[in-house]
XYZ file of C-alpha atoms in Angstrom:
476
model
C 0.000 0.000 0.000
C 1.348 3.453 -0.911
C 2.078 5.937 1.852
C 0.565 9.405 1.820
C 3.985 10.897 0.934
C 4.315 8.448 -1.995
C 0.838 9.311 -3.330
C 1.671 13.001 -2.954
C 4.932 12.539 -4.841
C 3.273 10.612 -7.683
C 0.638 13.292 -8.020
C 3.291 16.016 -8.172
C 5.320 13.973 -10.659
C 2.316 13.580 -12.942
C 1.796 17.340 -12.925
C 5.447 17.934 -13.802
C 5.301 15.467 -16.670
C 2.189 17.176 -18.006
C 3.990 20.510 -17.909
C 6.913 19.050 -19.821
C 4.720 17.591 -22.534
C 2.850 20.872 -22.980
C 6.007 22.998 -23.125
C 5.126 24.921 -19.979
C 7.934 23.674 -17.692
C 10.247 26.595 -18.426
C 7.520 29.157 -17.835
C 6.613 27.573 -14.509
C 10.263 27.487 -13.452
C 10.768 31.150 -14.322
C 7.622 32.177 -12.464
C 8.814 30.419 -9.310
C 12.353 31.776 -9.565
C 13.820 28.276 -10.049
C 16.592 28.011 -12.621
C 16.879 24.937 -14.822
C 19.968 22.880 -14.065
C 21.469 19.704 -15.432
C 23.137 17.356 -12.936
C 26.515 15.659 -13.366
C 26.663 13.058 -10.599
C 30.129 11.571 -10.082
C 31.103 8.814 -7.652
C 34.471 7.342 -6.726
C 34.519 3.962 -5.015
C 36.298 3.643 -1.635
C 37.887 7.094 -1.804
C 38.970 8.705 1.458
C 39.868 12.337 2.135
C 43.589 11.839 1.539
C 43.378 14.183 -1.431
C 44.920 17.560 -2.080
C 41.773 19.706 -1.955
C 40.977 18.272 1.489
C 44.412 19.137 2.810
C 46.614 16.130 2.069
C 49.842 17.285 0.396
C 50.878 13.752 -0.627
C 48.103 12.877 -3.051
C 47.956 14.524 -6.463
C 44.400 15.310 -7.592
C 44.586 18.297 -9.979
C 41.099 17.756 -11.393
C 39.460 17.484 -7.992
C 41.294 20.718 -7.164
C 39.809 22.167 -10.340
C 36.313 21.065 -9.331
C 36.798 22.359 -5.788
C 37.599 25.799 -7.224
C 34.123 25.782 -8.787
C 32.248 24.902 -5.634
C 32.401 23.864 -1.995
C 34.435 21.137 -0.296
C 32.397 19.799 2.595
C 35.228 19.133 5.015
C 33.049 17.259 7.502
C 30.791 15.098 5.345
C 29.913 11.631 6.656
C 28.438 8.449 5.235
C 25.613 6.617 6.969
C 27.197 3.155 6.731
C 30.870 2.544 5.829
C 30.130 -0.218 3.307
C 29.212 0.276 -0.333
C 25.782 -1.344 -0.581
C 24.196 0.163 2.547
C 25.801 3.571 1.976
C 24.655 3.858 -1.627
C 21.184 2.580 -0.760
C 20.905 5.336 1.841
C 22.254 8.146 -0.352
C 20.145 7.222 -3.397
C 16.924 6.647 -1.477
C 17.210 9.505 1.005
C 16.690 7.238 4.036
C 18.904 5.972 6.838
C 19.995 2.298 6.873
C 17.527 1.448 9.638
C 14.816 2.560 7.209
C 16.171 0.946 4.031
C 16.998 -2.312 5.868
C 20.098 -2.640 3.673
C 22.886 -3.598 6.087
C 25.132 -5.743 3.903
C 25.846 -6.504 0.239
C 23.096 -9.081 -0.272
C 20.145 -6.798 -0.950
C 19.448 -3.715 -3.038
C 17.320 -0.845 -1.832
C 14.611 -1.932 -4.314
C 14.577 -5.400 -2.711
C 13.906 -3.889 0.688
C 11.758 -0.894 -0.362
C 9.910 -1.858 -3.574
C 8.051 1.462 -3.808
C 11.052 3.681 -3.124
C 11.562 6.698 -5.394
C 15.310 6.911 -5.906
C 17.082 10.165 -6.680
C 17.761 9.400 -10.374
C 14.275 7.906 -10.723
C 12.800 11.199 -9.552
C 14.739 13.021 -12.272
C 13.694 10.513 -14.936
C 10.018 10.769 -13.998
C 10.340 14.554 -13.974
C 11.358 14.638 -17.626
C 15.150 14.450 -17.451
C 17.307 12.159 -19.546
C 18.951 9.892 -16.970
C 22.122 7.999 -17.817
C 24.386 5.753 -15.788
C 27.779 4.301 -16.549
C 29.909 2.521 -13.944
C 29.094 2.022 -10.280
C 26.331 4.163 -8.773
C 24.166 1.573 -7.038
C 26.173 -1.294 -5.554
C 28.415 -3.559 -7.625
C 30.613 -6.376 -6.449
C 34.163 -5.340 -7.328
C 35.965 -6.625 -9.284
C 33.836 -9.565 -10.437
C 30.691 -7.598 -11.401
C 32.520 -4.961 -13.444
C 30.974 -4.989 -16.920
C 27.521 -5.989 -15.623
C 24.573 -4.089 -14.135
C 25.519 -5.218 -10.623
C 22.701 -4.334 -8.218
C 21.616 -1.461 -10.410
C 18.088 -0.020 -10.289
C 16.528 -0.397 -13.741
C 13.706 2.068 -13.082
C 16.154 4.886 -12.392
C 17.742 5.145 -15.822
C 16.737 5.746 -19.408
C 20.101 4.471 -20.634
C 22.989 2.466 -19.114
C 26.440 1.434 -20.302
C 28.726 -1.059 -18.542
C 32.314 -0.905 -19.831
C 34.845 -3.603 -19.002
C 38.577 -3.024 -19.389
C 41.840 -4.860 -18.793
C 41.553 -4.383 -15.055
C 38.633 -6.846 -15.098
C 39.594 -9.018 -18.069
C 43.179 -9.622 -16.904
C 42.693 -9.423 -13.142
C 44.710 -12.625 -12.718
C 47.793 -10.384 -13.119
C 47.094 -8.713 -9.781
C 49.539 -9.132 -6.876
C 47.712 -9.885 -3.623
C 49.506 -8.799 -0.443
C 46.835 -10.515 1.668
C 46.233 -13.816 -0.164
C 43.811 -15.141 2.455
C 41.371 -12.413 1.396
C 39.526 -12.400 -1.941
C 40.349 -9.598 -4.388
C 37.411 -7.394 -3.460
C 38.612 -7.189 0.153
C 42.344 -7.681 -0.326
C 45.266 -5.302 -0.388
C 46.031 -6.122 -4.015
C 47.517 -4.135 -6.887
C 48.645 -4.060 -10.514
C 50.681 -1.355 -12.263
C 49.649 -1.885 -15.880
C 51.951 -1.454 -18.848
C 49.419 0.265 -21.122
C 47.573 3.588 -21.456
C 44.646 4.857 -19.389
C 42.212 4.074 -22.206
C 42.554 0.299 -21.660
C 41.048 0.457 -18.154
C 37.394 0.513 -17.140
C 37.374 3.927 -15.465
C 38.763 5.582 -18.591
C 36.005 3.917 -20.609
C 33.428 5.159 -18.104
C 34.740 8.706 -18.501
C 34.582 8.463 -22.292
C 30.998 7.154 -22.216
C 29.875 9.897 -19.839
C 31.691 12.626 -21.800
C 30.135 11.401 -25.051
C 26.682 11.399 -23.456
C 27.141 14.970 -22.186
C 27.902 16.110 -25.732
C 25.065 14.138 -27.308
C 22.416 15.301 -24.845
C 23.506 18.876 -24.259
C 20.226 20.230 -25.623
C 17.943 18.469 -23.141
C 17.816 18.410 -19.351
C 19.954 15.550 -18.044
C 21.036 13.671 -14.941
C 24.255 11.931 -15.980
C 25.896 9.629 -13.444
C 29.454 8.332 -13.787
C 30.619 5.876 -11.144
C 34.360 5.229 -11.101
C 35.531 1.908 -9.657
C 38.910 3.132 -8.489
C 40.490 3.394 -5.999
C 38.573 0.273 -4.843
C 40.848 -2.717 -4.529
C 42.419 -4.264 -6.500
C 44.328 -1.001 -6.886
C 44.926 -0.854 -10.643
C 46.401 2.018 -12.647
C 49.057 2.496 -15.334
C 52.666 2.434 -14.151
C 53.083 6.206 -14.560
C 50.716 6.804 -11.640
C 52.617 4.391 -9.403
C 55.828 6.244 -10.271
C 54.373 9.396 -8.698
C 54.445 7.749 -5.252
C 57.784 6.144 -4.357
C 56.940 3.919 -1.362
C 59.947 5.003 0.690
C 58.839 8.656 0.467
C 55.278 8.150 1.680
C 54.263 9.365 5.121
C 52.469 6.592 7.001
C 49.727 7.363 9.542
C 50.974 8.015 13.059
C 50.576 5.051 15.394
C 51.006 4.437 19.132
C 51.792 1.140 20.784
C 49.137 1.706 23.457
C 46.418 2.790 21.004
C 44.125 -0.177 21.618
C 44.462 -0.176 25.380
C 41.605 2.327 25.627
C 39.349 1.076 22.791
C 36.793 -1.760 22.689
C 37.989 -4.742 20.656
C 34.719 -4.815 18.700
C 35.767 -1.541 17.082
C 38.359 -3.485 15.047
C 37.601 -4.497 11.489
C 41.203 -5.365 10.606
C 42.311 -8.090 12.988
C 45.197 -8.797 13.362
C 46.271 -5.194 12.998
C 47.469 -4.354 9.481
C 46.523 -7.972 8.662
C 50.057 -8.789 9.729
C 51.734 -6.854 6.899
C 55.249 -5.485 7.297
C 55.922 -1.775 6.978
C 57.381 -2.363 3.514
C 54.217 -4.138 2.348
C 52.018 -1.400 3.805
C 53.987 1.207 1.886
C 53.428 -0.747 -1.317
C 49.685 -0.916 -0.607
C 49.567 2.816 0.082
C 51.482 3.564 -3.116
C 48.965 1.527 -5.108
C 45.960 3.146 -3.412
C 47.263 6.649 -4.071
C 48.158 5.753 -7.684
C 44.575 4.596 -8.203
C 43.267 7.882 -6.816
C 45.360 9.968 -9.194
C 44.339 7.742 -12.117
C 40.665 8.222 -11.196
C 41.256 11.968 -10.938
C 42.586 12.034 -14.489
C 39.353 10.447 -15.726
C 37.307 13.007 -13.806
C 39.101 15.693 -15.791
C 37.589 14.323 -19.024
C 34.092 14.961 -17.657
C 34.912 18.531 -16.693
C 36.404 19.081 -20.150
C 33.277 17.734 -21.850
C 31.071 19.994 -19.762
C 33.149 23.068 -20.580
C 33.433 22.240 -24.273
C 29.663 21.747 -24.525
C 28.983 25.162 -22.996
C 27.082 23.615 -20.091
C 29.194 24.684 -17.120
C 26.923 27.625 -16.329
C 23.794 25.498 -15.912
C 25.076 22.170 -14.572
C 25.290 21.140 -10.932
C 28.243 18.855 -10.249
C 28.165 16.520 -7.257
C 31.286 14.490 -6.506
C 31.113 11.921 -3.728
C 32.457 8.633 -2.452
C 30.374 5.982 -0.741
C 32.537 6.118 2.404
C 36.035 6.825 3.618
C 38.888 4.333 3.826
C 41.441 3.431 6.468
C 45.026 3.111 5.263
C 46.659 2.070 8.512
C 45.048 4.366 11.088
C 44.776 2.344 14.338
C 46.171 -0.605 12.368
C 42.949 -0.649 10.335
C 42.547 -0.934 6.568
C 39.616 -0.341 4.261
C 36.145 0.452 5.625
C 33.603 -1.000 8.089
C 34.893 0.941 11.068
C 33.538 3.982 12.892
C 36.809 5.878 13.101
C 37.047 9.211 11.350
C 39.000 7.989 8.350
C 36.235 5.545 7.348
C 33.175 7.542 8.430
C 34.333 10.784 6.817
C 33.654 11.013 3.102
C 34.753 13.319 0.254
C 31.915 15.556 -0.926
C 32.237 18.453 -3.377
C 29.227 20.289 -4.770
C 29.385 22.950 -7.463
C 26.291 25.010 -8.254
C 26.617 27.812 -10.826
C 26.078 31.194 -9.242
C 26.626 29.999 -5.690
C 29.728 29.981 -3.480
C 32.976 28.921 -5.167
C 36.412 27.862 -3.987
C 35.198 27.552 -0.398
C 35.420 25.000 2.395
C 32.469 24.231 4.663
C 33.254 22.942 8.157
C 29.682 22.046 9.149
C 28.856 18.387 9.803
C 26.752 17.101 6.907
C 25.681 13.686 5.642
C 25.560 11.943 2.272
C 21.867 11.629 3.098
C 21.599 15.386 2.482
C 22.419 15.141 -1.229
C 18.918 14.029 -2.283
C 16.950 16.914 -0.705
C 19.659 19.371 -1.781
C 19.300 18.530 -5.461
C 15.528 18.424 -5.406
C 15.318 21.853 -3.775
C 17.782 23.489 -6.164
C 16.114 21.955 -9.226
C 12.580 22.616 -8.029
C 11.513 18.957 -7.972
C 9.014 17.585 -5.479
C 10.653 14.581 -3.848
C 9.111 12.304 -1.212
C 8.012 14.279 1.830
C 9.675 11.993 4.364
C 13.305 12.188 3.223
C 15.582 12.015 6.268
C 18.346 14.357 5.128
C 18.307 18.130 4.979
C 18.961 20.404 2.022
C 22.453 21.902 1.989
C 21.281 24.919 0.002
C 21.918 27.376 2.890
C 25.522 26.153 3.103
C 25.976 26.287 -0.667
C 25.048 29.953 -0.510
C 27.072 30.629 2.640
C 29.424 27.874 3.912
C 29.504 29.516 7.344
C 25.734 29.661 7.751
C 24.250 28.471 11.032
C 23.805 24.695 11.025
C 22.916 22.589 14.055
C 22.739 19.075 12.610
C 25.231 16.370 13.655
C 26.107 13.415 11.421
C 25.319 9.771 12.112
C 27.036 6.586 10.951
C 26.414 2.966 11.874
C 27.996 -0.405 11.162
C 27.075 -4.023 11.771
C 29.330 -6.663 13.346
C 28.498 -10.358 13.486
C 30.324 -11.880 16.451
C 29.677 -15.491 17.502
C 26.387 -15.471 15.558
C 25.307 -12.312 17.371
C 24.567 -9.065 15.558
C 26.229 -6.070 17.176
C 25.563 -2.569 15.927
C 28.003 0.245 16.349
C 26.398 3.680 16.172
C 28.236 6.959 16.188
C 27.373 10.641 16.165
C 29.781 13.350 14.972
C 29.533 17.025 15.855
C 31.991 19.645 14.670
C 34.272 18.867 17.613
C 33.403 15.436 19.048
C 32.596 11.855 18.065
C 30.629 9.581 20.398
C 30.188 5.867 19.655
C 28.200 3.090 21.313
C 28.657 -0.597 20.531
C 25.529 -2.677 21.214
C 24.011 0.349 22.975
C 27.121 0.579 25.141
C 27.166 -3.008 26.357
C 30.179 -3.839 24.150
C 31.955 -0.535 24.672
C 31.783 3.236 24.328
C 34.155 5.700 22.667
C 34.421 9.481 22.655
C 37.057 11.610 20.929
C 37.801 15.318 20.969
C 39.169 16.231 17.535
C 40.259 19.662 18.667
C 42.880 18.144 20.963
C 43.169 14.594 19.598
C 42.683 14.499 15.793
C 44.137 10.976 15.540
C 41.703 9.455 18.068
C 44.361 8.108 20.400
C 42.637 9.144 23.623
C 39.231 7.580 24.287
C 37.507 9.913 26.760
C 34.617 7.581 27.565
C 35.882 6.872 31.091
C 37.113 10.386 31.830
C 34.795 11.899 34.486
C 35.594 15.402 33.260
C 33.600 14.614 30.089
C 30.615 12.901 31.737
C 28.272 15.762 30.904
C 29.362 15.878 27.274
C 28.938 12.090 27.060
C 25.330 12.358 28.246
C 24.671 15.100 25.729
C 26.073 13.092 22.817
C 24.339 9.900 23.927
C 21.123 11.879 23.837
C 21.830 12.831 20.224
C 22.124 9.142 19.331
C 18.777 8.456 20.985
C 17.139 11.377 19.233
C 17.921 10.658 15.585
C 14.918 9.538 13.539
C 14.729 5.783 12.965
C 18.257 5.262 14.225
């Protein structure tokens, strides 16, 4: 049975479609003061904030720098679940994981919420040409590259699934952690050919071609890059940019885990037992994959500029979650530390703030209502995020919303949830509602999360306040 908000949305959608067919959409938009925008929606898989425009001097991302100059870097953006399937289901539906019921990689959001109106679906049903190439909804990487993965058919008018050497010849990959399969391993391959042979380059070419071909109609074009997701694959020239011996590894302390609950570990044993030399090789490969992905992003920006569409196209760049590269001995995702919960997010809207950084705590969940408000579309009334439009106009605007992330552990056949809330200064985390441990970190004095304040009586009042925020979040 349809909810009231769903019936309301379908009614509004029907009106919009009627306006489109009668040629009145532009007149209505002008009368309401809403400007027509295209949307270029770009995702990078497993990308953390170790990139130049977010303050990391090691990692070369000239095209992300170029995009950042056009818009706003949200310095404190957070995913709702540090795992691809649940995170993407949340972002694309506009609902938290407890609402989507997607907690692992088995189910799509359409499986769990058959009547959901996804973000690209809303654009398609509002008269936009919607196109997807690469990974937007969840894919299993690397084995599902070249397929539709867990894609949502209803959302797109057209889809293309390239498959390059990185998938076809993946047996050439070196696996530093051979007990783990390639999708969860620290594995790499420096290829001997050009960018064009690899899937992400093909994705960029397909998206750039589609921008040029559809420049005269409203579009929502989504390009989902697979890199830097493991296996870390890029041409040799990108590896050469990062000599392993010159890389700065994350700071570590021998007593780090003496004040943290063991359930907070995803990587166990720490570093999966890799030597420092092996970790440097893994980091080199991860960073090489980032810079390779960045080069493909540049092709999309070029296509937009060459088509004369930069002045009426919103660009949203995001990753599904962050990524540990040795912090606390952890690698990859599925943890509630800052490096996995924090997520790159850059939004460029013509005529709004440019070349700015926003320090407010925001969520990937906020992307859906942001785009619908800017484009004047009537999305479902019960979306759980909040439009970032005030911050896009003024990055220092008042903003009182914290960010929430959760993760699921299965320990001895028991499901244990970790839930965390992040404010501009603090993070507070409860494992199994506190029964399996509590963490609190002050990022003003302890940016590397070495000092868990949960048992410090001086912070008892702050702990109660933050625990209350966890209890207060809708459907959390």
